[in-house]
Amino acid sequence: SQTIHQWPATLVQPVGSPLSLECTVEGTSNPNLYWYRQAAGRGLQLLFYSVGIGQISSEVPQNLSASRPQDRQFILSSKKLLLSDSGFYLCAWSSSPLQETQYFGPGTRLLVL
Amino acid sequence: AQSVTQPDIHITVSEGASLELRCNYSYGATPYLFWYVQSPGQGLQLLLKYFSGDTLVQGIKGFEAEFKRSQSSFNLRKPSVHWSDAAEYFCAAPQLNEKLTFGTGTRLTIIP
């Protein structure tokens, strides 16, 4: 069966520090991968998605970037965190095409102080 | 642009009572539709999905949802809620560009 992992579970970082969140998927090949952010009291905002290694699509201009160095690894990064980057970050995967069901990881709670 | 609307931000239900969470969508063609549940501090878990066929869809944990094209709705129901159902519930549907759009969520509180 497929499983999706995210780490760390919780992160507290100072403003201006770098960020690296990792997501890995097991039990499937060539998944579509997604990064979402969930701000307090709001729905999910799609940040990035990837249909293959090195293929990243950005949904909104922001302080973040994403990379996919391996088939089942998806990394969310920032060079300098802003206060507004605080939130709950969720990674998800789906089989092709994009309309297929998305399965979510446990999430990372990021607090920027 | 296509959208998904969850009109109720917060609903409180007594344990054992029935539940209906509303979801409305705006799409021209028959959409794919999903309901997810999120417990506090956790990721989202798929409850059920509608792709085609029977408009009444059964999901996990005793939930069901009915697709009504005439009302552009995909409401989630459960005949008798349990305290463990307290969570946030999200309706979702793909855009024309195939990315999933989520509603803003409905927070469900269960009282004894």
mmCIF file of C-alpha atoms in Angstrom:
data_model
loop_
_atom_site.group_PDB
_atom_site.id
_atom_site.type_symbol
_atom_site.label_atom_id
_atom_site.label_comp_id
_atom_site.label_asym_id
_atom_site.label_seq_id
_atom_site.Cartn_x
_atom_site.Cartn_y
_atom_site.Cartn_z
ATOM 1 C CA SER A 1 0.000 0.000 0.000
ATOM 2 C CA GLN A 2 1.010 3.594 -0.492
ATOM 3 C CA THR A 3 2.144 5.830 2.345
ATOM 4 C CA ILE A 4 3.201 9.442 2.447
ATOM 5 C CA HIS A 5 5.572 10.934 4.992
ATOM 6 C CA GLN A 6 6.299 14.495 5.950
ATOM 7 C CA TRP A 7 8.900 15.899 8.281
ATOM 8 C CA PRO A 8 9.367 17.594 10.494
ATOM 9 C CA ALA A 9 5.968 17.488 12.150
ATOM 10 C CA THR A 10 6.468 20.846 13.817
ATOM 11 C CA LEU A 11 8.949 23.618 13.196
ATOM 12 C CA VAL A 12 9.561 26.978 14.828
ATOM 13 C CA GLN A 13 11.857 29.255 12.870
ATOM 14 C CA PRO A 14 12.946 32.884 13.166
ATOM 15 C CA VAL A 15 12.134 35.389 10.463
ATOM 16 C CA GLY A 16 14.832 35.443 7.812
ATOM 17 C CA SER A 17 15.979 31.867 8.378
ATOM 18 C CA PRO A 18 15.926 29.212 5.638
ATOM 19 C CA LEU A 19 13.354 26.428 5.375
ATOM 20 C CA SER A 20 13.343 22.909 4.081
ATOM 21 C CA LEU A 21 10.322 20.629 4.396
ATOM 22 C CA GLU A 22 10.455 17.142 2.989
ATOM 23 C CA CYS A 23 7.781 14.839 1.656
ATOM 24 C CA THR A 24 8.285 11.277 0.478
ATOM 25 C CA VAL A 25 5.882 8.738 -0.942
ATOM 26 C CA GLU A 26 6.227 4.971 -0.765
ATOM 27 C CA GLY A 27 4.505 2.228 -2.688
ATOM 28 C CA THR A 28 3.867 4.021 -5.977
ATOM 29 C CA SER A 29 5.830 5.179 -8.990
ATOM 30 C CA ASN A 30 5.712 8.484 -10.854
ATOM 31 C CA PRO A 31 3.125 10.094 -8.601
ATOM 32 C CA ASN A 32 1.840 13.607 -9.026
ATOM 33 C CA LEU A 33 2.968 15.545 -5.966
ATOM 34 C CA TYR A 34 1.489 18.645 -4.377
ATOM 35 C CA TRP A 35 2.314 21.179 -1.693
ATOM 36 C CA TYR A 36 -0.571 22.988 0.001
ATOM 37 C CA ARG A 37 -0.630 25.603 2.723
ATOM 38 C CA GLN A 38 -3.457 25.899 5.179
ATOM 39 C CA ALA A 39 -3.577 29.158 7.102
ATOM 40 C CA ALA A 40 -5.549 29.351 10.332
ATOM 41 C CA GLY A 41 -9.284 29.433 9.655
ATOM 42 C CA ARG A 42 -8.859 29.154 5.918
ATOM 43 C CA GLY A 43 -9.039 26.441 3.316
ATOM 44 C CA LEU A 44 -6.215 24.847 1.414
ATOM 45 C CA GLN A 45 -4.114 26.845 -0.995
ATOM 46 C CA LEU A 46 -2.193 24.934 -3.652
ATOM 47 C CA LEU A 47 1.390 26.157 -3.719
ATOM 48 C CA PHE A 48 3.184 23.795 -6.105
ATOM 49 C CA TYR A 49 2.570 20.631 -8.014
ATOM 50 C CA SER A 50 4.831 18.283 -9.902
ATOM 51 C CA VAL A 51 4.095 15.657 -12.528
ATOM 52 C CA GLY A 52 7.647 14.336 -12.698
ATOM 53 C CA ILE A 53 11.258 14.712 -11.598
ATOM 54 C CA GLY A 54 12.427 18.284 -12.054
ATOM 55 C CA GLN A 55 8.973 19.424 -13.216
ATOM 56 C CA ILE A 56 7.525 22.011 -10.872
ATOM 57 C CA SER A 57 4.548 24.277 -11.421
ATOM 58 C CA SER A 58 4.001 27.216 -9.124
ATOM 59 C CA GLU A 59 0.495 28.360 -8.403
ATOM 60 C CA VAL A 60 1.056 31.628 -6.615
ATOM 61 C CA PRO A 61 3.976 34.057 -6.425
ATOM 62 C CA GLN A 62 5.536 33.772 -3.031
ATOM 63 C CA ASN A 63 8.601 33.420 -0.924
ATOM 64 C CA LEU A 64 8.747 29.662 -1.361
ATOM 65 C CA SER A 65 10.153 27.243 -3.904
ATOM 66 C CA ALA A 66 9.821 23.529 -4.506
ATOM 67 C CA SER A 67 12.036 20.838 -5.937
ATOM 68 C CA ARG A 68 11.642 17.205 -6.889
ATOM 69 C CA PRO A 69 15.080 15.617 -6.911
ATOM 70 C CA GLN A 70 13.752 12.064 -6.975
ATOM 71 C CA ASP A 71 10.580 10.417 -8.240
ATOM 72 C CA ARG A 72 8.985 10.129 -4.829
ATOM 73 C CA GLN A 73 10.552 13.065 -3.018
ATOM 74 C CA PHE A 74 9.169 16.593 -2.927
ATOM 75 C CA ILE A 75 10.873 19.410 -1.048
ATOM 76 C CA LEU A 76 9.511 22.810 -0.079
ATOM 77 C CA SER A 77 12.114 25.488 0.574
ATOM 78 C CA SER A 78 12.669 29.094 1.374
ATOM 79 C CA LYS A 79 15.851 31.141 1.570
ATOM 80 C CA LYS A 80 14.393 33.663 4.014
ATOM 81 C CA LEU A 81 11.206 33.025 5.929
ATOM 82 C CA LEU A 82 8.575 35.710 6.449
ATOM 83 C CA LEU A 83 6.052 35.927 9.262
ATOM 84 C CA SER A 84 3.336 35.290 6.692
ATOM 85 C CA ASP A 85 4.864 31.909 5.875
ATOM 86 C CA SER A 86 3.467 30.511 9.126
ATOM 87 C CA GLY A 87 0.860 27.832 8.585
ATOM 88 C CA PHE A 88 0.173 24.166 8.168
ATOM 89 C CA TYR A 89 1.888 22.652 5.137
ATOM 90 C CA LEU A 90 0.433 19.571 3.559
ATOM 91 C CA CYS A 91 1.967 17.339 0.943
ATOM 92 C CA ALA A 92 -0.251 15.146 -1.212
ATOM 93 C CA TRP A 93 0.107 12.657 -4.041
ATOM 94 C CA SER A 94 -2.110 11.282 -6.746
ATOM 95 C CA SER A 95 -1.838 8.992 -9.723
ATOM 96 C CA SER A 96 -2.030 10.520 -13.170
ATOM 97 C CA PRO A 97 -4.092 12.351 -14.361
ATOM 98 C CA LEU A 98 -4.447 15.251 -11.974
ATOM 99 C CA GLN A 99 -8.153 14.588 -11.467
ATOM 100 C CA GLU A 100 -7.463 11.432 -9.552
ATOM 101 C CA THR A 101 -7.944 11.288 -5.806
ATOM 102 C CA GLN A 102 -5.278 13.053 -3.795
ATOM 103 C CA TYR A 103 -3.897 11.457 -0.644
ATOM 104 C CA PHE A 104 -2.447 13.657 2.028
ATOM 105 C CA GLY A 105 0.460 13.431 4.410
ATOM 106 C CA PRO A 106 0.230 14.261 8.124
ATOM 107 C CA GLY A 107 1.377 17.845 7.609
ATOM 108 C CA THR A 108 4.031 20.158 9.052
ATOM 109 C CA ARG A 109 3.120 22.959 11.413
ATOM 110 C CA LEU A 110 5.409 25.934 10.758
ATOM 111 C CA LEU A 111 5.566 28.893 13.086
ATOM 112 C CA VAL A 112 7.723 31.823 12.035
ATOM 113 C CA LEU A 113 8.581 34.213 14.863
ATOM 114 C CA ALA B 1 -13.742 30.266 -12.593
ATOM 115 C CA GLN B 2 -15.131 27.095 -11.115
ATOM 116 C CA SER B 3 -15.681 27.196 -7.396
ATOM 117 C CA VAL B 4 -16.665 25.090 -4.433
ATOM 118 C CA THR B 5 -18.692 26.670 -1.642
ATOM 119 C CA GLN B 6 -19.283 25.384 1.852
ATOM 120 C CA PRO B 7 -21.842 27.805 3.308
ATOM 121 C CA ASP B 8 -21.514 26.658 6.912
ATOM 122 C CA ILE B 9 -18.320 27.633 8.698
ATOM 123 C CA HIS B 10 -19.213 25.875 11.939
ATOM 124 C CA ILE B 11 -21.907 23.353 12.851
ATOM 125 C CA THR B 12 -22.719 21.937 16.278
ATOM 126 C CA VAL B 13 -24.579 18.656 16.566
ATOM 127 C CA SER B 14 -25.553 16.476 19.494
ATOM 128 C CA GLU B 15 -24.026 13.034 19.656
ATOM 129 C CA GLY B 16 -26.389 10.541 18.045
ATOM 130 C CA ALA B 17 -28.138 13.161 15.945
ATOM 131 C CA SER B 18 -28.093 13.225 12.171
ATOM 132 C CA LEU B 19 -25.722 15.420 10.223
ATOM 133 C CA GLU B 20 -25.746 17.157 6.873
ATOM 134 C CA LEU B 21 -22.879 19.315 5.645
ATOM 135 C CA ARG B 22 -23.516 21.405 2.572
ATOM 136 C CA CYS B 23 -21.354 21.758 -0.503
ATOM 137 C CA ASN B 24 -22.215 23.626 -3.681
ATOM 138 C CA TYR B 25 -20.162 23.726 -6.840
ATOM 139 C CA SER B 26 -20.230 25.777 -9.997
ATOM 140 C CA TYR B 27 -19.313 23.720 -13.023
ATOM 141 C CA GLY B 28 -20.723 23.275 -16.468
ATOM 142 C CA ALA B 29 -20.071 19.578 -16.885
ATOM 143 C CA THR B 30 -20.519 16.826 -14.335
ATOM 144 C CA PRO B 31 -17.606 17.270 -12.001
ATOM 145 C CA TYR B 32 -15.593 14.922 -9.929
ATOM 146 C CA LEU B 33 -16.382 15.648 -6.295
ATOM 147 C CA PHE B 34 -14.649 14.738 -3.055
ATOM 148 C CA TRP B 35 -15.200 15.006 0.665
ATOM 149 C CA TYR B 36 -12.214 15.007 3.001
ATOM 150 C CA VAL B 37 -12.024 15.102 6.796
ATOM 151 C CA GLN B 38 -9.256 16.688 8.848
ATOM 152 C CA SER B 39 -8.822 15.983 12.542
ATOM 153 C CA PRO B 40 -7.004 18.694 14.522
ATOM 154 C CA GLY B 41 -3.333 18.875 13.613
ATOM 155 C CA GLN B 42 -3.624 16.085 11.075
ATOM 156 C CA GLY B 43 -3.612 15.702 7.325
ATOM 157 C CA LEU B 44 -6.723 15.227 5.233
ATOM 158 C CA GLN B 45 -8.362 11.846 4.907
ATOM 159 C CA LEU B 46 -10.585 10.975 1.984
ATOM 160 C CA LEU B 47 -14.142 10.172 3.081
ATOM 161 C CA LEU B 48 -15.713 9.541 -0.313
ATOM 162 C CA LYS B 49 -15.680 10.599 -3.927
ATOM 163 C CA TYR B 50 -18.079 10.872 -6.829
ATOM 164 C CA PHE B 51 -16.893 10.353 -10.377
ATOM 165 C CA SER B 52 -19.960 9.095 -12.215
ATOM 166 C CA GLY B 53 -22.824 6.627 -11.965
ATOM 167 C CA ASP B 54 -24.935 6.288 -8.838
ATOM 168 C CA THR B 55 -25.492 9.725 -7.371
ATOM 169 C CA LEU B 56 -25.557 8.401 -3.797
ATOM 170 C CA VAL B 57 -22.025 7.604 -2.741
ATOM 171 C CA GLN B 58 -21.060 5.626 0.333
ATOM 172 C CA GLY B 59 -17.860 6.431 2.143
ATOM 173 C CA ILE B 60 -15.899 5.440 5.192
ATOM 174 C CA LYS B 61 -16.958 5.934 8.808
ATOM 175 C CA GLY B 62 -20.659 5.692 7.925
ATOM 176 C CA PHE B 63 -20.740 8.820 5.761
ATOM 177 C CA GLU B 64 -22.585 9.206 2.486
ATOM 178 C CA ALA B 65 -23.041 12.021 -0.010
ATOM 179 C CA GLU B 66 -25.556 12.680 -2.735
ATOM 180 C CA PHE B 67 -24.781 14.426 -5.995
ATOM 181 C CA LYS B 68 -27.687 16.583 -7.144
ATOM 182 C CA ARG B 69 -27.066 18.173 -10.493
ATOM 183 C CA SER B 70 -30.238 20.273 -10.375
ATOM 184 C CA GLN B 71 -29.068 21.906 -7.151
ATOM 185 C CA SER B 72 -25.332 21.871 -7.934
ATOM 186 C CA SER B 73 -24.834 20.229 -4.577
ATOM 187 C CA PHE B 74 -22.884 17.381 -3.052
ATOM 188 C CA ASN B 75 -23.985 17.320 0.576
ATOM 189 C CA LEU B 76 -22.386 15.016 3.117
ATOM 190 C CA ARG B 77 -24.626 13.103 5.514
ATOM 191 C CA LYS B 78 -24.420 10.774 8.444
ATOM 192 C CA PRO B 79 -27.480 9.358 10.216
ATOM 193 C CA SER B 80 -25.961 9.324 13.696
ATOM 194 C CA VAL B 81 -22.780 11.191 14.628
ATOM 195 C CA HIS B 82 -20.216 10.014 17.137
ATOM 196 C CA TRP B 83 -17.965 12.195 19.278
ATOM 197 C CA SER B 84 -15.037 11.054 17.137
ATOM 198 C CA ASP B 85 -16.604 12.755 14.102
ATOM 199 C CA ALA B 86 -15.624 16.154 15.486
ATOM 200 C CA ALA B 87 -13.276 17.536 12.843
ATOM 201 C CA GLU B 88 -13.117 19.859 9.871
ATOM 202 C CA TYR B 89 -14.696 18.727 6.641
ATOM 203 C CA PHE B 90 -13.679 19.862 3.179
ATOM 204 C CA CYS B 91 -15.482 19.499 -0.103
ATOM 205 C CA ALA B 92 -13.313 19.582 -3.229
ATOM 206 C CA ALA B 93 -13.574 19.457 -6.990
ATOM 207 C CA PRO B 94 -11.075 19.810 -9.818
ATOM 208 C CA GLN B 95 -10.821 22.947 -11.893
ATOM 209 C CA LEU B 96 -10.841 22.831 -15.680
ATOM 210 C CA ASN B 97 -7.051 22.758 -15.424
ATOM 211 C CA GLU B 98 -7.520 19.661 -13.289
ATOM 212 C CA LYS B 99 -6.158 21.099 -10.058
ATOM 213 C CA LEU B 100 -8.277 20.442 -7.013
ATOM 214 C CA THR B 101 -10.190 23.354 -5.531
ATOM 215 C CA PHE B 102 -11.177 23.034 -1.903
ATOM 216 C CA GLY B 103 -14.014 24.710 -0.092
ATOM 217 C CA THR B 104 -13.139 26.739 2.978
ATOM 218 C CA GLY B 105 -14.240 23.917 5.240
ATOM 219 C CA THR B 106 -16.923 23.284 7.850
ATOM 220 C CA ARG B 107 -15.878 22.716 11.433
ATOM 221 C CA LEU B 108 -18.036 20.155 13.188
ATOM 222 C CA THR B 109 -18.461 20.199 16.962
ATOM 223 C CA ILE B 110 -20.192 17.330 18.743
ATOM 224 C CA ILE B 111 -21.887 17.952 22.082
ATOM 225 C CA PRO B 112 -22.825 15.175 24.517
#
